[in-house]
Every structure is written in structure tokens, then in C-alpha cells.
Short mmCIF file of C-alpha atoms and ligand atoms in Angstrom, two decimals:
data_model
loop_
_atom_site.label_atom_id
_atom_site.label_comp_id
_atom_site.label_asym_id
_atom_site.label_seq_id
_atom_site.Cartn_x
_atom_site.Cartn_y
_atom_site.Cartn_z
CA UNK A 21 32.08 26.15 -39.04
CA UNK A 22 28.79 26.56 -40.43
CA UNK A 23 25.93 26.82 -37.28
CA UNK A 24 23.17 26.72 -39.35
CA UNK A 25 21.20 23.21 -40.15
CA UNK A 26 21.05 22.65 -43.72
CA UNK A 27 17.99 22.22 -45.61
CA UNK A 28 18.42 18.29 -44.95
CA UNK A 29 18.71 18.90 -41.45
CA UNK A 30 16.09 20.73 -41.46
CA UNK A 31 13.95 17.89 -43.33
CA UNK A 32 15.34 15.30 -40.90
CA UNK A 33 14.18 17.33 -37.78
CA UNK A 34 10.27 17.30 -39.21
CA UNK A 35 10.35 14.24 -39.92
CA UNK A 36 11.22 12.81 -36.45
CA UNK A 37 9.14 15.52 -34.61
CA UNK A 38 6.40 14.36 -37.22
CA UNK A 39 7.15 10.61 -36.01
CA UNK A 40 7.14 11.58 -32.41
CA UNK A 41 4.33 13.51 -32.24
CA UNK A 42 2.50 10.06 -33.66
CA UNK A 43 3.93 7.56 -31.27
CA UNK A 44 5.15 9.12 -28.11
CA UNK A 45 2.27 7.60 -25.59
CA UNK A 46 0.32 10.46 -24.07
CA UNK A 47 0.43 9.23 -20.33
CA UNK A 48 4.56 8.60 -21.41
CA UNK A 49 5.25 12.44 -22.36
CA UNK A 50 2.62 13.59 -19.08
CA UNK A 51 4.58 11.42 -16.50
CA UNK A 52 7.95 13.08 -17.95
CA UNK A 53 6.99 16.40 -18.29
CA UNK A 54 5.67 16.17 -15.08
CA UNK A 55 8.54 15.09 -13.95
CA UNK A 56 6.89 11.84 -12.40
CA UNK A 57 8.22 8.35 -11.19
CA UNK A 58 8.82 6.16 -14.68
CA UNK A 59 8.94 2.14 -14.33
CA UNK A 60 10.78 -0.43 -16.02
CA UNK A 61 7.75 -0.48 -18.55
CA UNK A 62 7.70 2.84 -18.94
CA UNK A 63 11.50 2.92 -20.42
CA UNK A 64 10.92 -0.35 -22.41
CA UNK A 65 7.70 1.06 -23.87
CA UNK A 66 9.15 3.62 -25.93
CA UNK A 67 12.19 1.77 -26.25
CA UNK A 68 10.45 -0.86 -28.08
CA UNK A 69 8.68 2.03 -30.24
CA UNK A 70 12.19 3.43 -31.37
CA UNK A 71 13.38 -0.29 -32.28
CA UNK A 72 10.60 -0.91 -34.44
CA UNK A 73 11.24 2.02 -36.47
CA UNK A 74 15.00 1.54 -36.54
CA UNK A 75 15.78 3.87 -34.23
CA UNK A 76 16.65 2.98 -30.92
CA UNK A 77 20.61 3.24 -31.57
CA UNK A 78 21.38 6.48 -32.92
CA UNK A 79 25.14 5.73 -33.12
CA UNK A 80 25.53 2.70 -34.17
CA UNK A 81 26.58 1.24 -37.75
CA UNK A 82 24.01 0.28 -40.02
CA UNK A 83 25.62 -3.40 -39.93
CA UNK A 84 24.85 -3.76 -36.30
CA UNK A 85 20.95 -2.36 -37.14
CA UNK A 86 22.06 1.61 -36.34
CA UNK A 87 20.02 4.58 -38.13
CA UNK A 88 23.19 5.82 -40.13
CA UNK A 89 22.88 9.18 -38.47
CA UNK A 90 25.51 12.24 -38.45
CA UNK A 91 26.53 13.62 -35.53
CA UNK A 92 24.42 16.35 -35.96
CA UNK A 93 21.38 14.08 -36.68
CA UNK A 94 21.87 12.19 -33.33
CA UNK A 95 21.53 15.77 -31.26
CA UNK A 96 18.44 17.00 -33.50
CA UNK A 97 16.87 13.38 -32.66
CA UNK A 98 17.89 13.65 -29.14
CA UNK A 99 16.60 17.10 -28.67
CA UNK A 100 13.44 16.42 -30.29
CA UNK A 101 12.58 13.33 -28.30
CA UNK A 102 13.80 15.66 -25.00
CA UNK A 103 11.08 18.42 -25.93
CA UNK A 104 8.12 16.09 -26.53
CA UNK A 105 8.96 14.78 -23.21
CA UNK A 106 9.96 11.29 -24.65
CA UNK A 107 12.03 9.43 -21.84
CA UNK A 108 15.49 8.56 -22.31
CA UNK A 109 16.99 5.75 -24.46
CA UNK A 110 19.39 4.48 -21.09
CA UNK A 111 22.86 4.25 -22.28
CA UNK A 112 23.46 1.18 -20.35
CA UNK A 113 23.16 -1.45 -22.93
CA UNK A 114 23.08 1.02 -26.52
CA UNK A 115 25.75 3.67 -25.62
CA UNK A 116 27.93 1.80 -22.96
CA UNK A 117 28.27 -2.02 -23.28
CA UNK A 118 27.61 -2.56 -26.82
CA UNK A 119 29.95 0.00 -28.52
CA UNK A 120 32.68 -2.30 -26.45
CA UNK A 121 31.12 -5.66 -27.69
CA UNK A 122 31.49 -4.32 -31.12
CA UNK A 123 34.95 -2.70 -30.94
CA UNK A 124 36.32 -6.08 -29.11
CA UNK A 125 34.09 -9.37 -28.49
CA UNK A 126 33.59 -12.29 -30.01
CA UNK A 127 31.11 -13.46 -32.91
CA UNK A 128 29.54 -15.44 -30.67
CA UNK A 129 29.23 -12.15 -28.02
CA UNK A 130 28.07 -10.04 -30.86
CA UNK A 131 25.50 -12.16 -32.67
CA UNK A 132 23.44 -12.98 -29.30
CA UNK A 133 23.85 -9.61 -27.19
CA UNK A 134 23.74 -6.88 -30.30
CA UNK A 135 20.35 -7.72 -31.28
CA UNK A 136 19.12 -8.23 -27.93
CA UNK A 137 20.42 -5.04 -26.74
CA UNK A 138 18.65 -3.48 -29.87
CA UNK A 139 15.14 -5.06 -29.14
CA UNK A 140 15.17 -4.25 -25.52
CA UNK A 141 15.21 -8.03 -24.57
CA UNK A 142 17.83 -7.32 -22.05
CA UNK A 143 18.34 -4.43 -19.61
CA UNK A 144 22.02 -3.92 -18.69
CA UNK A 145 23.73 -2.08 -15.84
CA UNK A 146 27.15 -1.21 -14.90
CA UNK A 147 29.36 -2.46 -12.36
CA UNK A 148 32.32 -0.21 -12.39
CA UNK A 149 32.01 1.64 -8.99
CA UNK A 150 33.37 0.14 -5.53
CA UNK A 151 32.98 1.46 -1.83
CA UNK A 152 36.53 3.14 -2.63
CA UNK A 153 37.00 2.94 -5.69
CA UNK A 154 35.01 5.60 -7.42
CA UNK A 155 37.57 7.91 -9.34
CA UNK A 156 40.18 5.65 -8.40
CA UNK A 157 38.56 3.43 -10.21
CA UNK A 158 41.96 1.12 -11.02
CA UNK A 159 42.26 0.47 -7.34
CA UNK A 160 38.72 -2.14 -7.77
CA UNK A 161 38.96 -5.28 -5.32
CA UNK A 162 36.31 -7.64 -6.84
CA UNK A 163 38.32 -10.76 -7.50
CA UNK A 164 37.81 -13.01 -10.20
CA UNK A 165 39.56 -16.26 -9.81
CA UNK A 166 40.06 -18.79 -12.99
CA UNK A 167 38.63 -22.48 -12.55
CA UNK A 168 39.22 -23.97 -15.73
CA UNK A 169 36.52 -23.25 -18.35
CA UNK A 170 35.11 -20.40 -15.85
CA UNK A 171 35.82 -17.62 -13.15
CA UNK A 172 34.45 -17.25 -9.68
CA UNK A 173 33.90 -13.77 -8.67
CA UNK A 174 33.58 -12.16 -5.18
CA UNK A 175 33.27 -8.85 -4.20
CA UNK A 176 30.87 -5.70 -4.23
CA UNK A 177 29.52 -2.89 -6.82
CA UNK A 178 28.04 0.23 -5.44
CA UNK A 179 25.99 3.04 -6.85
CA UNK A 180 24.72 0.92 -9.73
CA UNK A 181 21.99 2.51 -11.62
CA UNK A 182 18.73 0.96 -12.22
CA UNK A 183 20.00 -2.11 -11.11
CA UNK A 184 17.26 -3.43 -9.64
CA UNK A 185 15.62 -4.05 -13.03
CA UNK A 186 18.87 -5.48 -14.80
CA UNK A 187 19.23 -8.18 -16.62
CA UNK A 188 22.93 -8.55 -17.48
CA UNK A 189 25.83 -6.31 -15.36
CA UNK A 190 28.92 -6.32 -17.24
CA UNK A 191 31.75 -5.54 -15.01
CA UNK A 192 35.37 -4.67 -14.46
CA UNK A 193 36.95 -7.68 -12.21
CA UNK A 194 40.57 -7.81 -10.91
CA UNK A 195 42.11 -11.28 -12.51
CA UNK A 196 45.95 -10.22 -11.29
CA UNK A 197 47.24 -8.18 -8.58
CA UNK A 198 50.72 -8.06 -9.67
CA UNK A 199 51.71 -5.14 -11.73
CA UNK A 200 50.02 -1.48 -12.03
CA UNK A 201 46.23 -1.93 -10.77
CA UNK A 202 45.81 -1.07 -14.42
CA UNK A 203 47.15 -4.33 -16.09
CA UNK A 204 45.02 -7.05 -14.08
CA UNK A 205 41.69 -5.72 -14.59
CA UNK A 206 39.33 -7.88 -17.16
CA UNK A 207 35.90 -7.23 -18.29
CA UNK A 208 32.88 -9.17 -17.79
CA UNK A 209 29.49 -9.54 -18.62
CA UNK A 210 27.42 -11.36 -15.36
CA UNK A 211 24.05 -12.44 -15.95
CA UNK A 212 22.27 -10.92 -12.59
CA UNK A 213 20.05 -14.33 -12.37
CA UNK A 214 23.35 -16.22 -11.90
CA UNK A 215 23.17 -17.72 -7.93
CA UNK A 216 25.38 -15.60 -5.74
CA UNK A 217 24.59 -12.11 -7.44
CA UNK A 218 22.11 -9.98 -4.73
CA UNK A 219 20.94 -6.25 -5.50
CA UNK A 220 20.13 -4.45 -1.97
CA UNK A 221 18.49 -0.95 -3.05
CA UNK A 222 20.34 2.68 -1.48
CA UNK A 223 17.59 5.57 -0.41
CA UNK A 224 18.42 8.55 -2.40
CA UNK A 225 18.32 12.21 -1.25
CA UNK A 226 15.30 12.80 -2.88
CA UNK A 227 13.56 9.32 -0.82
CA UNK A 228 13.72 6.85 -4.48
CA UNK A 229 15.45 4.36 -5.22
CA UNK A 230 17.46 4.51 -8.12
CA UNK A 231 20.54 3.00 -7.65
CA UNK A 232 22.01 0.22 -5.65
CA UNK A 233 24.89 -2.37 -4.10
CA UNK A 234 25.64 -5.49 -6.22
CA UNK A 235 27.10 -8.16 -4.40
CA UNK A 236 28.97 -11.04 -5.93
CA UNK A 237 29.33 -14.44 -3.48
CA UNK A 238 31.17 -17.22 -5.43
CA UNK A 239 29.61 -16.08 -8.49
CA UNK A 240 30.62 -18.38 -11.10
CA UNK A 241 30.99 -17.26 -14.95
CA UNK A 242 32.14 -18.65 -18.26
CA UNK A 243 35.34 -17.56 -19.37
CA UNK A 244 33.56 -17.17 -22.88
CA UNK A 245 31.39 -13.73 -21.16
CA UNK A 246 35.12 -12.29 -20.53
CA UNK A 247 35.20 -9.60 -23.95
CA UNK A 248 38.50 -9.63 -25.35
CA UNK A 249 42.04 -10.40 -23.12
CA UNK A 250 42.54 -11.47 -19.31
CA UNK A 251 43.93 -8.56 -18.04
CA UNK A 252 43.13 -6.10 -20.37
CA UNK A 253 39.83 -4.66 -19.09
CA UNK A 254 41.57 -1.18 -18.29
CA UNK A 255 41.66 -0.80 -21.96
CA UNK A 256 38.23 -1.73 -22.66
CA UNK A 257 36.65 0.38 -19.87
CA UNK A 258 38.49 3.68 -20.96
CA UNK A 259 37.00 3.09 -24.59
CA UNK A 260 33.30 2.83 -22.56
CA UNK A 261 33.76 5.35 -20.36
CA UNK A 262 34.75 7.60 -23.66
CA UNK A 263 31.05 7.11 -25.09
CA UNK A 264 29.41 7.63 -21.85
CA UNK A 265 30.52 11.01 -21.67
CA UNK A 266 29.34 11.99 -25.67
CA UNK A 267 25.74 12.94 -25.24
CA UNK A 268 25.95 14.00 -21.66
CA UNK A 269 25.66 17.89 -22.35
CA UNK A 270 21.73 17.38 -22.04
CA UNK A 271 21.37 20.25 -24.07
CA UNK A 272 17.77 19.01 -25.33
CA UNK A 273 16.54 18.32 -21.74
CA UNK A 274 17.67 21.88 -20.29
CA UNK A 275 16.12 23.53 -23.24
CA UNK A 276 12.64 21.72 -21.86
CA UNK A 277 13.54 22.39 -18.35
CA UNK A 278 14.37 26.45 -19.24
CA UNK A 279 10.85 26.81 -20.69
CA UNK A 280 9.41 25.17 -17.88
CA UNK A 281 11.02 27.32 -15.28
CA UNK A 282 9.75 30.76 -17.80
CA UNK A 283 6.30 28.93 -17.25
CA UNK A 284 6.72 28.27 -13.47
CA UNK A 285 7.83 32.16 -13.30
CA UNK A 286 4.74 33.43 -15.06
CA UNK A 287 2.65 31.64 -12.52
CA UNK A 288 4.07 32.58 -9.47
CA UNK A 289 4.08 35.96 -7.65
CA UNK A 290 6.51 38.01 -6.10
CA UNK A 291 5.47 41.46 -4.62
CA UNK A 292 1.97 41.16 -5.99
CA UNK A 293 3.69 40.54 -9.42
CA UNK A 294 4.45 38.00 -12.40
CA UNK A 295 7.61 36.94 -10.61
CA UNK A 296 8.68 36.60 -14.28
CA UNK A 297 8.93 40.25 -14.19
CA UNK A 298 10.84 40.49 -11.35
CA UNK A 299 14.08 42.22 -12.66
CA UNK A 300 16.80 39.76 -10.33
CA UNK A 301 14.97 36.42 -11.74
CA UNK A 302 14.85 37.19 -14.69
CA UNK A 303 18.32 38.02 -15.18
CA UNK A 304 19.25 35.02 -13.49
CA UNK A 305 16.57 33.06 -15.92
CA UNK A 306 18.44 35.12 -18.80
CA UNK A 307 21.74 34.46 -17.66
CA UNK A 308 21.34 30.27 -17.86
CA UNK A 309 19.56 30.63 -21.01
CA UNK A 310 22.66 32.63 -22.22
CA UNK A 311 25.09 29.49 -21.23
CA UNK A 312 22.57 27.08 -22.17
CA UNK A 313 23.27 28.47 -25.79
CA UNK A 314 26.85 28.88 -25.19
CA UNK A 315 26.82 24.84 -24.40
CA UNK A 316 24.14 24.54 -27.33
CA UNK A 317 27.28 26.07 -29.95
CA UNK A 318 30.00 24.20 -27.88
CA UNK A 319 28.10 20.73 -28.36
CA UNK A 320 27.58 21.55 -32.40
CA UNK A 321 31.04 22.04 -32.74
CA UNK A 322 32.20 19.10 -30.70
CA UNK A 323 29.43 17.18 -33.22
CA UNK A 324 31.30 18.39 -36.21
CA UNK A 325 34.15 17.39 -35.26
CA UNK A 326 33.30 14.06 -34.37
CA UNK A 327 34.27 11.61 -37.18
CA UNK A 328 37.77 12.88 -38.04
CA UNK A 329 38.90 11.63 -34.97
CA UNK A 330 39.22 8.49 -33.38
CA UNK A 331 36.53 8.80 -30.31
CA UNK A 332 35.26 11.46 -28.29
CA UNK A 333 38.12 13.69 -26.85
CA UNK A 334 38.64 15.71 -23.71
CA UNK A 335 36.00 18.15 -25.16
CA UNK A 336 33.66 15.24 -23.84
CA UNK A 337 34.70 16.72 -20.53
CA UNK A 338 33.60 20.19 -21.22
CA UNK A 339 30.15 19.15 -22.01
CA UNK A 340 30.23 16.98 -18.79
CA UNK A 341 31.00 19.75 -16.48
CA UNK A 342 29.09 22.58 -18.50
CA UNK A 343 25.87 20.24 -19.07
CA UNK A 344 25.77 19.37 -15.32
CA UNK A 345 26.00 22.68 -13.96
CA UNK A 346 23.05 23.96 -16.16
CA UNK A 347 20.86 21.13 -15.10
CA UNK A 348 21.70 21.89 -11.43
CA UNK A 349 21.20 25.84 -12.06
CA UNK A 350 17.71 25.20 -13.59
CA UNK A 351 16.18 22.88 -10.39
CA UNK A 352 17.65 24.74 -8.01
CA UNK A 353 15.95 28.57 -9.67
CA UNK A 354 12.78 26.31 -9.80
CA UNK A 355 12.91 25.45 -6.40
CA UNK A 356 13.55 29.18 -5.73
CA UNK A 357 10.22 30.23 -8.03
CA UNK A 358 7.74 28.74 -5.75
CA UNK A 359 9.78 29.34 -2.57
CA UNK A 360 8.39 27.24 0.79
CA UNK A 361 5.75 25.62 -1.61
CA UNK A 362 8.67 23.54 -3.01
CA UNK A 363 9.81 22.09 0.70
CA UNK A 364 6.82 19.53 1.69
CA UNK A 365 8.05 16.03 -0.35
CA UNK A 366 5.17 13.81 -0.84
CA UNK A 367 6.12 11.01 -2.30
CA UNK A 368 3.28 9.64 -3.68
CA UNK A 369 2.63 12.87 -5.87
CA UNK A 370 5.14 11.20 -7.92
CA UNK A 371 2.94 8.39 -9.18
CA UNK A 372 1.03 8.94 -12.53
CA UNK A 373 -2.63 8.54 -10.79
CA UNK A 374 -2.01 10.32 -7.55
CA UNK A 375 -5.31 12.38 -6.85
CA UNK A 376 -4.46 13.97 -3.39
CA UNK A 377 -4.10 17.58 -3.09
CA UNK A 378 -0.31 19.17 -3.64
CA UNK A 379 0.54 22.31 -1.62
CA UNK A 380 1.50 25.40 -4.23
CA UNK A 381 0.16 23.48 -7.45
CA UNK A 382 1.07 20.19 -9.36
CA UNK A 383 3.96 21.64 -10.63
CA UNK A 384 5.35 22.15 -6.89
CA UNK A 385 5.21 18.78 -5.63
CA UNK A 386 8.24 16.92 -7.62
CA UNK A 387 10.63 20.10 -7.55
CA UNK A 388 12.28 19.55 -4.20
CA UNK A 389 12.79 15.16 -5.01
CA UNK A 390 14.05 17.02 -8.82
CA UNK A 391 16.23 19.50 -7.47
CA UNK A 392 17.99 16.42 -4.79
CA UNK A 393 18.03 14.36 -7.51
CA UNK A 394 20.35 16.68 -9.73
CA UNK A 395 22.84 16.88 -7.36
CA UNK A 396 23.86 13.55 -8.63
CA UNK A 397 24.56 15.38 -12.44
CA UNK A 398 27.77 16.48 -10.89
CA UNK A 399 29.54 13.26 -9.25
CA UNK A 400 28.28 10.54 -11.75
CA UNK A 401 30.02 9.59 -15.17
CA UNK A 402 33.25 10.63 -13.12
CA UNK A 403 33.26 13.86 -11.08
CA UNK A 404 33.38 17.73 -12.30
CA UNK A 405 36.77 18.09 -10.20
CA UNK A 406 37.83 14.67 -11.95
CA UNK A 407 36.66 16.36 -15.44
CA UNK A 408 38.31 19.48 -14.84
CA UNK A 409 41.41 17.96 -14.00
CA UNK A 410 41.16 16.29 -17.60
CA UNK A 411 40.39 19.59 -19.26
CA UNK A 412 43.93 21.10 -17.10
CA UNK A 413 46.01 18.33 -18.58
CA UNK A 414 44.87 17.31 -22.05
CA UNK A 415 43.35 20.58 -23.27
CA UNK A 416 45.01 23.78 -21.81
CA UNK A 417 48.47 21.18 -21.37
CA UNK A 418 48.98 22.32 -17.56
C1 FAD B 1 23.50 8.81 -8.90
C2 FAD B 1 24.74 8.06 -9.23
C3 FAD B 1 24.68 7.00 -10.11
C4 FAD B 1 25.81 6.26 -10.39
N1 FAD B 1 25.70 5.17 -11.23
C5 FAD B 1 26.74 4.34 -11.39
C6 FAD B 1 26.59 3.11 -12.11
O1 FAD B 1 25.51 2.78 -12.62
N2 FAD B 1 27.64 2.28 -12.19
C7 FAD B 1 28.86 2.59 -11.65
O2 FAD B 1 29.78 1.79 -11.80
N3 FAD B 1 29.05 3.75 -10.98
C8 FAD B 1 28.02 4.62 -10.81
N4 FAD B 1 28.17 5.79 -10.09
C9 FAD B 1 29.46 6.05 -9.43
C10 FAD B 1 30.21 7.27 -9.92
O3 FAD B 1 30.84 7.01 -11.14
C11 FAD B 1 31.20 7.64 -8.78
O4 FAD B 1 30.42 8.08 -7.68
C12 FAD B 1 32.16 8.73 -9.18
O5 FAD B 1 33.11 8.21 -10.10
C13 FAD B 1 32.90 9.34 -7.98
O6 FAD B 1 33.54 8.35 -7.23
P1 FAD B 1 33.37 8.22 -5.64
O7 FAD B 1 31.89 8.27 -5.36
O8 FAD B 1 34.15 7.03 -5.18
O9 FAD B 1 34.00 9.56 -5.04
P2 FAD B 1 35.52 9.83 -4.68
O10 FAD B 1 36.40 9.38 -5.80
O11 FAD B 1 35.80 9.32 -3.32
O12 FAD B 1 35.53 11.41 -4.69
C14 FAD B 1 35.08 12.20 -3.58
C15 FAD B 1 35.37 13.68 -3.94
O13 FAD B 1 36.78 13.89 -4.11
C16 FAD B 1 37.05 14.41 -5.40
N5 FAD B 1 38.30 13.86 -5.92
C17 FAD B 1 38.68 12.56 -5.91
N6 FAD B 1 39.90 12.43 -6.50
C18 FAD B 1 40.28 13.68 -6.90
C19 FAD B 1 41.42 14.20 -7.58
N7 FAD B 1 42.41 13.41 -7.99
N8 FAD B 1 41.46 15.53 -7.84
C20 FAD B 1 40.45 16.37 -7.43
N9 FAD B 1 39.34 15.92 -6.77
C21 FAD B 1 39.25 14.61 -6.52
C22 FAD B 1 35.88 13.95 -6.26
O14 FAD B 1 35.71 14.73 -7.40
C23 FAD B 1 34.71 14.10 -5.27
O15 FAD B 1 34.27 15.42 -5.19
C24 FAD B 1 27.06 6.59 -9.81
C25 FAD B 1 27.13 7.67 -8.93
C26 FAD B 1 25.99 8.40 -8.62
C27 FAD B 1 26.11 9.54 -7.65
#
């Protein structure tokens, strides 16, 4: 394969930095950069940017209002948006739920929730995850009973991201228990106003709150939010989980995140010195930038691939496992650059318009919350030891 962009590629990737540069907010790209807290508004903002310009849903057709992109388009657009310190599109609704609605839900399902999910009308979350039932995910307990022209459900969802500001959960439900676990699972979508649906926040390591418990208490929803067959939800959810993991290398953010740890080096001191010339860290620093472009090559050619296949294969794995480790390698050598500085967490430093002094520079303050929070790289979107064991099976055949 070719590694060089074409002169089209090349075209494409001005023009979005062009159209970035002109409509990323300013505060937007400071708080992200900065690695600050980012509201609900803050995500819809530039979502709603993106969807007037017709591109908020890199990967989806042109009939369902997608940009038409290549492959290779979607990671130039993704890593330009990551260096201008644009935040992310959430997959939630665009890369998750709605590839499924199109693959298998109704008319009905598609007209109202496709162009919704498009304008950023609704924010969705997912309710896969039980206490239990995390990699074993087929062993879920949430019942969902049939009562004519509806189902009540009952049961709970745990680690659910961004939850709190949801406006739709769709959700794998047990409808049968007889059987593998597999065949009685069925897929729905749960409007979180519905009565009987409560979100109770979980504390992080790093002290935020980003994820949550859902609980379901007689929770009663048409049959018609059910996409596709009773029973049949296993199918479904492999098909999501499939285009979760595409796009999960985070090659665009680490490149950001590498030149910000070369900055953070220049600025600190070790032995009276740039610790940026401090022979160990900067092998280390050279090292990660070395598998950062190792990844970089391994995600093009995983891109080029893409379209004479089905979905995304087990190289989706790959990228997991790689991606997450370089994320974790970069907070934790930041952490390391400004040594003790890093360890007092103020929370409020993480708010846009906090004015109170930081201990070892502005740059110090969010590192040790960043560096907790990237432990999570590693266990979400299904585990590195549940990745690898993918990678054992359907790649090397063991
Ligand atoms: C920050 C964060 C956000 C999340 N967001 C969501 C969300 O929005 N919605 C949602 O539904 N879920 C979400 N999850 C849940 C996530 O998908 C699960 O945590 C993950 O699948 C692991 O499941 P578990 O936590 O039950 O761990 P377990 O499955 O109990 O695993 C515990 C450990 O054992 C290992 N292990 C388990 N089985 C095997 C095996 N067969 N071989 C080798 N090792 C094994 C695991 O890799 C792990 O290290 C989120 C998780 C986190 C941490």
C-alpha cells in the first residue's frame, strides 16, 4: 500500500483545517487543550457547528445526511479536529446506536431518530454493562417482560457514560431465559424521561463524575422502540460493538498529547537542565513517539482496507489495545515531567474561569485527574486482556 496522501487528500486536509481554524470557539479549543472540565453545552456546541456544515457523521451514507468520506478522509478529519483541540463528536448516538438503526430498524425508527441524532436534538447513552456482567456481557439480568403492545423492564446498568445528560439509553434487555444467554437478549431504545428510569452518579478516580448506574423500576416501553427481532439483540449488539472499536486508536489525540508532553519537557528542569535534554526522558519521549507512528501506519492500513470487507475486523482490536496503551504511556510520562507538582488535585482548576493559584504552573494542575482518568482507556469498549484474547483466536488462529 501506498502511505502517502494523494494530492486530494492533501486538498481535503486544508480545507477542513481551513474550516476549523474558522469555527472552532476559542474558549472550546482553550478548555480542551487545557485539558479542562467540558459540559453538556460544550459537546453540543461544536456538535451543532459540524451538523450545519454536514459534517457531524463522518461515516455515514450520504442518504442518511453523512459527508461521503473515505476511510482515509474520516482519520485526516478526525486528526485535524484532535490537533485544534476540537472536542470529540461522542460516539453514543453517531457511531454506536445509529449505524444499528440503519442496518436493522424500522422506517418509522429511522425517519424520527436519524435526523435527530444528526442535529444533536438527542443525546444517547449506552446501557450494555451490568454489576457482573461486563465482559460477560451475555450473562445481563435486566428483564424485560411483554404486556401486550409494550414491555416492562427491571433491572440495573452500570458504568454508563455521560449518562447524566442523556436523553435516550438504548439497551440490551433479557426477553427469554431459556436457551444460550445469547438467544434471549433484545435491544431497546428507553427514553430516560420515562417514570421508573433513575441515574445515581459514580465518583471517579480522578474525583468527576463521568459515568453512572441506570436503574430501571417497572419501566414500561413500546414494543415499537424494540429494533429488529425479540430475541435477537445478541446479533445487533455485536454489529455495535464492531463500530465502537473503529476509531478508537486515538491516533490524532496522542499526536496532540506527544507535543504537549515535548512542551511540558522543555519547561521543566531536571539537574539544573531542560529536562527535555535529559538523555533517559527523552528516549522514553522518543520511544512512544516511535509506536505512536507504528499505530499511525497500522491505523492507515486498517483504513485501506476498510470497504472490501464487511465491517471492522479483529484488527479493530489491535488499535484498541495499541491506542490505549499510548494514551496511558503519555499521562503517566507527563505526570513524571513535573514530578510532586503533579500530586495536589484541585478540583476547581478544572473549570474554564478558575483564577486561584496552581502549584508547578497551569499546565500541572489537571495532569494527576488526566493521568486517573486514562486508566479507564484500558477496561472500557471491552478490556485489553478481552482484546488480546480476540487477536489469539481470530488473527494469529491460537
Ligand atoms: C470509564 C468507563 C466507561 C464505561 N462506559 C460504559 C458505557 O457507557 N456503557 C456500558 O454499557 N458500559 C460501559 N463501560 C463498561 C465496560 O465496557 C466494562 O467495564 C468492561 O467491558 C469490563 O467489564 P467488567 O467491568 O465487568 O470487568 P470484568 O469482566 O469483571 O473483568 C475484570 C478483569 O478480568 C479480566 N477478564 C475477564 N474475563 C476474562 C477472560 N475471559 N480472559 C482474560 N481476562 C479476563 C478483564 O479483562 C478485567 O481485567 C465503561 C467502563 C469504564 C471503565
Amino acid at each position: 500500500m501506498d502511505l502517502e496522501y494523494t494530492a486530494s487528500e492533501r486538498a481535503f486536509r486544508d480545507e477542513v483545517r481551513a474550516f476549523v481554524t474558522a469555527n472552532l470557539p476559542a474558549d472550546l479549543s482553550a478548555k480542551v487543550l487545557e485539558a479542562k472540565r467540558l459540559t453538556r453545552d460544550d459537546f453540543m456546541r461544536w456538535h451543532k457547528i459540524l451538523a450545519a456544515k454536514g459534517w457531524v457523521a463522518a461515516g455515514w451514507p450520504q442518504q442518511y445526511g453523512g459527508p461521503g468520506w473515505t476511510p482515509v478522509q474520516q482519520h485526516l478529519f478526525d486528526e485535524e479536529c484532535a490537533a485544534a483541540g476540537a472536542p470529540v463528536i461522542l460516539p453514543f448516538g453517531v457511531r454506536m446506536v445509529a449505524p444499528v438503526i440503519m442496518a436493522f430498524g424500522s422506517q418509522a425508527q429511522k425517519d424520527y431518530f436519524l435526523p435527530r441524532i444528526l442535529s444533536g436534538e438527542d443525546w444517547w447513552c449506552q446501557g450494555y454493562s451490568e454489576p457482573g456482567s461486563g465482559s460477560d456481557l451475555a450473562s445481563l439480568k435486566t428483564r424485560a417482560e411483554r404486556q401486550g403492545d409494550h414491555y416492562i423492564v427491571n433491572g440495573q446498568k452500570t458504568w454508563n457514560t455521560l449518562g447524566q445528560y442523556a436523553d435516550w439509553i438504548f439497551c440490551l434487555v433479557r426477553t427469554a431465559t431459556e436457551g444460550r444467554p445469547q438467544e434471549g437478549i433484545s435491544f431497546l431504545l428507553i427514553d430516560m424521561k420515562t417514570p421508573g428510569v433513575t441515574v445515581r452518579p459514580i465518583r471517579m478516580l480522578d474525583g468527576e463524575e463521568e459515568i453512572n448506574e441506570v436503574w430501571f423500576e417497572n419501566v414500561k416501553v413500546p414494543v415499537d422502540q424494540r429494533v429488529g427481532e425479540e430475541n435477537k439483540g445478541w446479533t445487533y449488539a455485536k454489529f455495535l460493538l464492531g463500530h465502537e472499536r473503529t476509531g478508537i486508536a486515538g491516533v490524532g489525540k496522542s499526536k496532540r498529547e506527544l507535543q504537549k508532553l515535548k512542551g511540558i519537557a522543555r519547561k521543566e528542569r531536571a539537574s539544573g537542565r531542560p529536562l527535555i535534554e535529559d538523555a533517559r526522558f527523552r528516549d522514553r519521549i522518543a520511544q512512544i513517539e516511535i509506536e505512536l507512528l507504528a499505530l499511525e501506519v497500522t491505523n492507515l492500513r486498517v483504513l485501506s482496507e476498510e470497504g472490501t470487507r464487511k465491517g471492522p475486523g479483529p484488527e479493530a482490536s489491535i488499535l484498541k489495545v495499541r491506542g490505549s496503551e499510548i494514551q496511558q504511556s503519555l499521562s503517566e510520562l507527563m505526570m513524571q515531567a513535573v514530578g510532586h507538582y503533579g500530586v495536589p488535585y484541585v478540583r476547581e482548576a478544572l473549570d474554564a474561569d478558575y483564577k486561584g493559584e496552581t502549584v508547578g504552573g497551569d499546565y500541572a494542575a489537571p495532569l494527576a485527574g488526566v493521568y486517573f482518568n486514562m486508566r479507564k482507556t484500558s477496561i472500557y469498549s471491552g478490556s485489553n486482556e478481552i482484546q488480546k484474547n480476540i487477536i489469539s483466536q481470530m488473527v494469529l488462529g491460537l
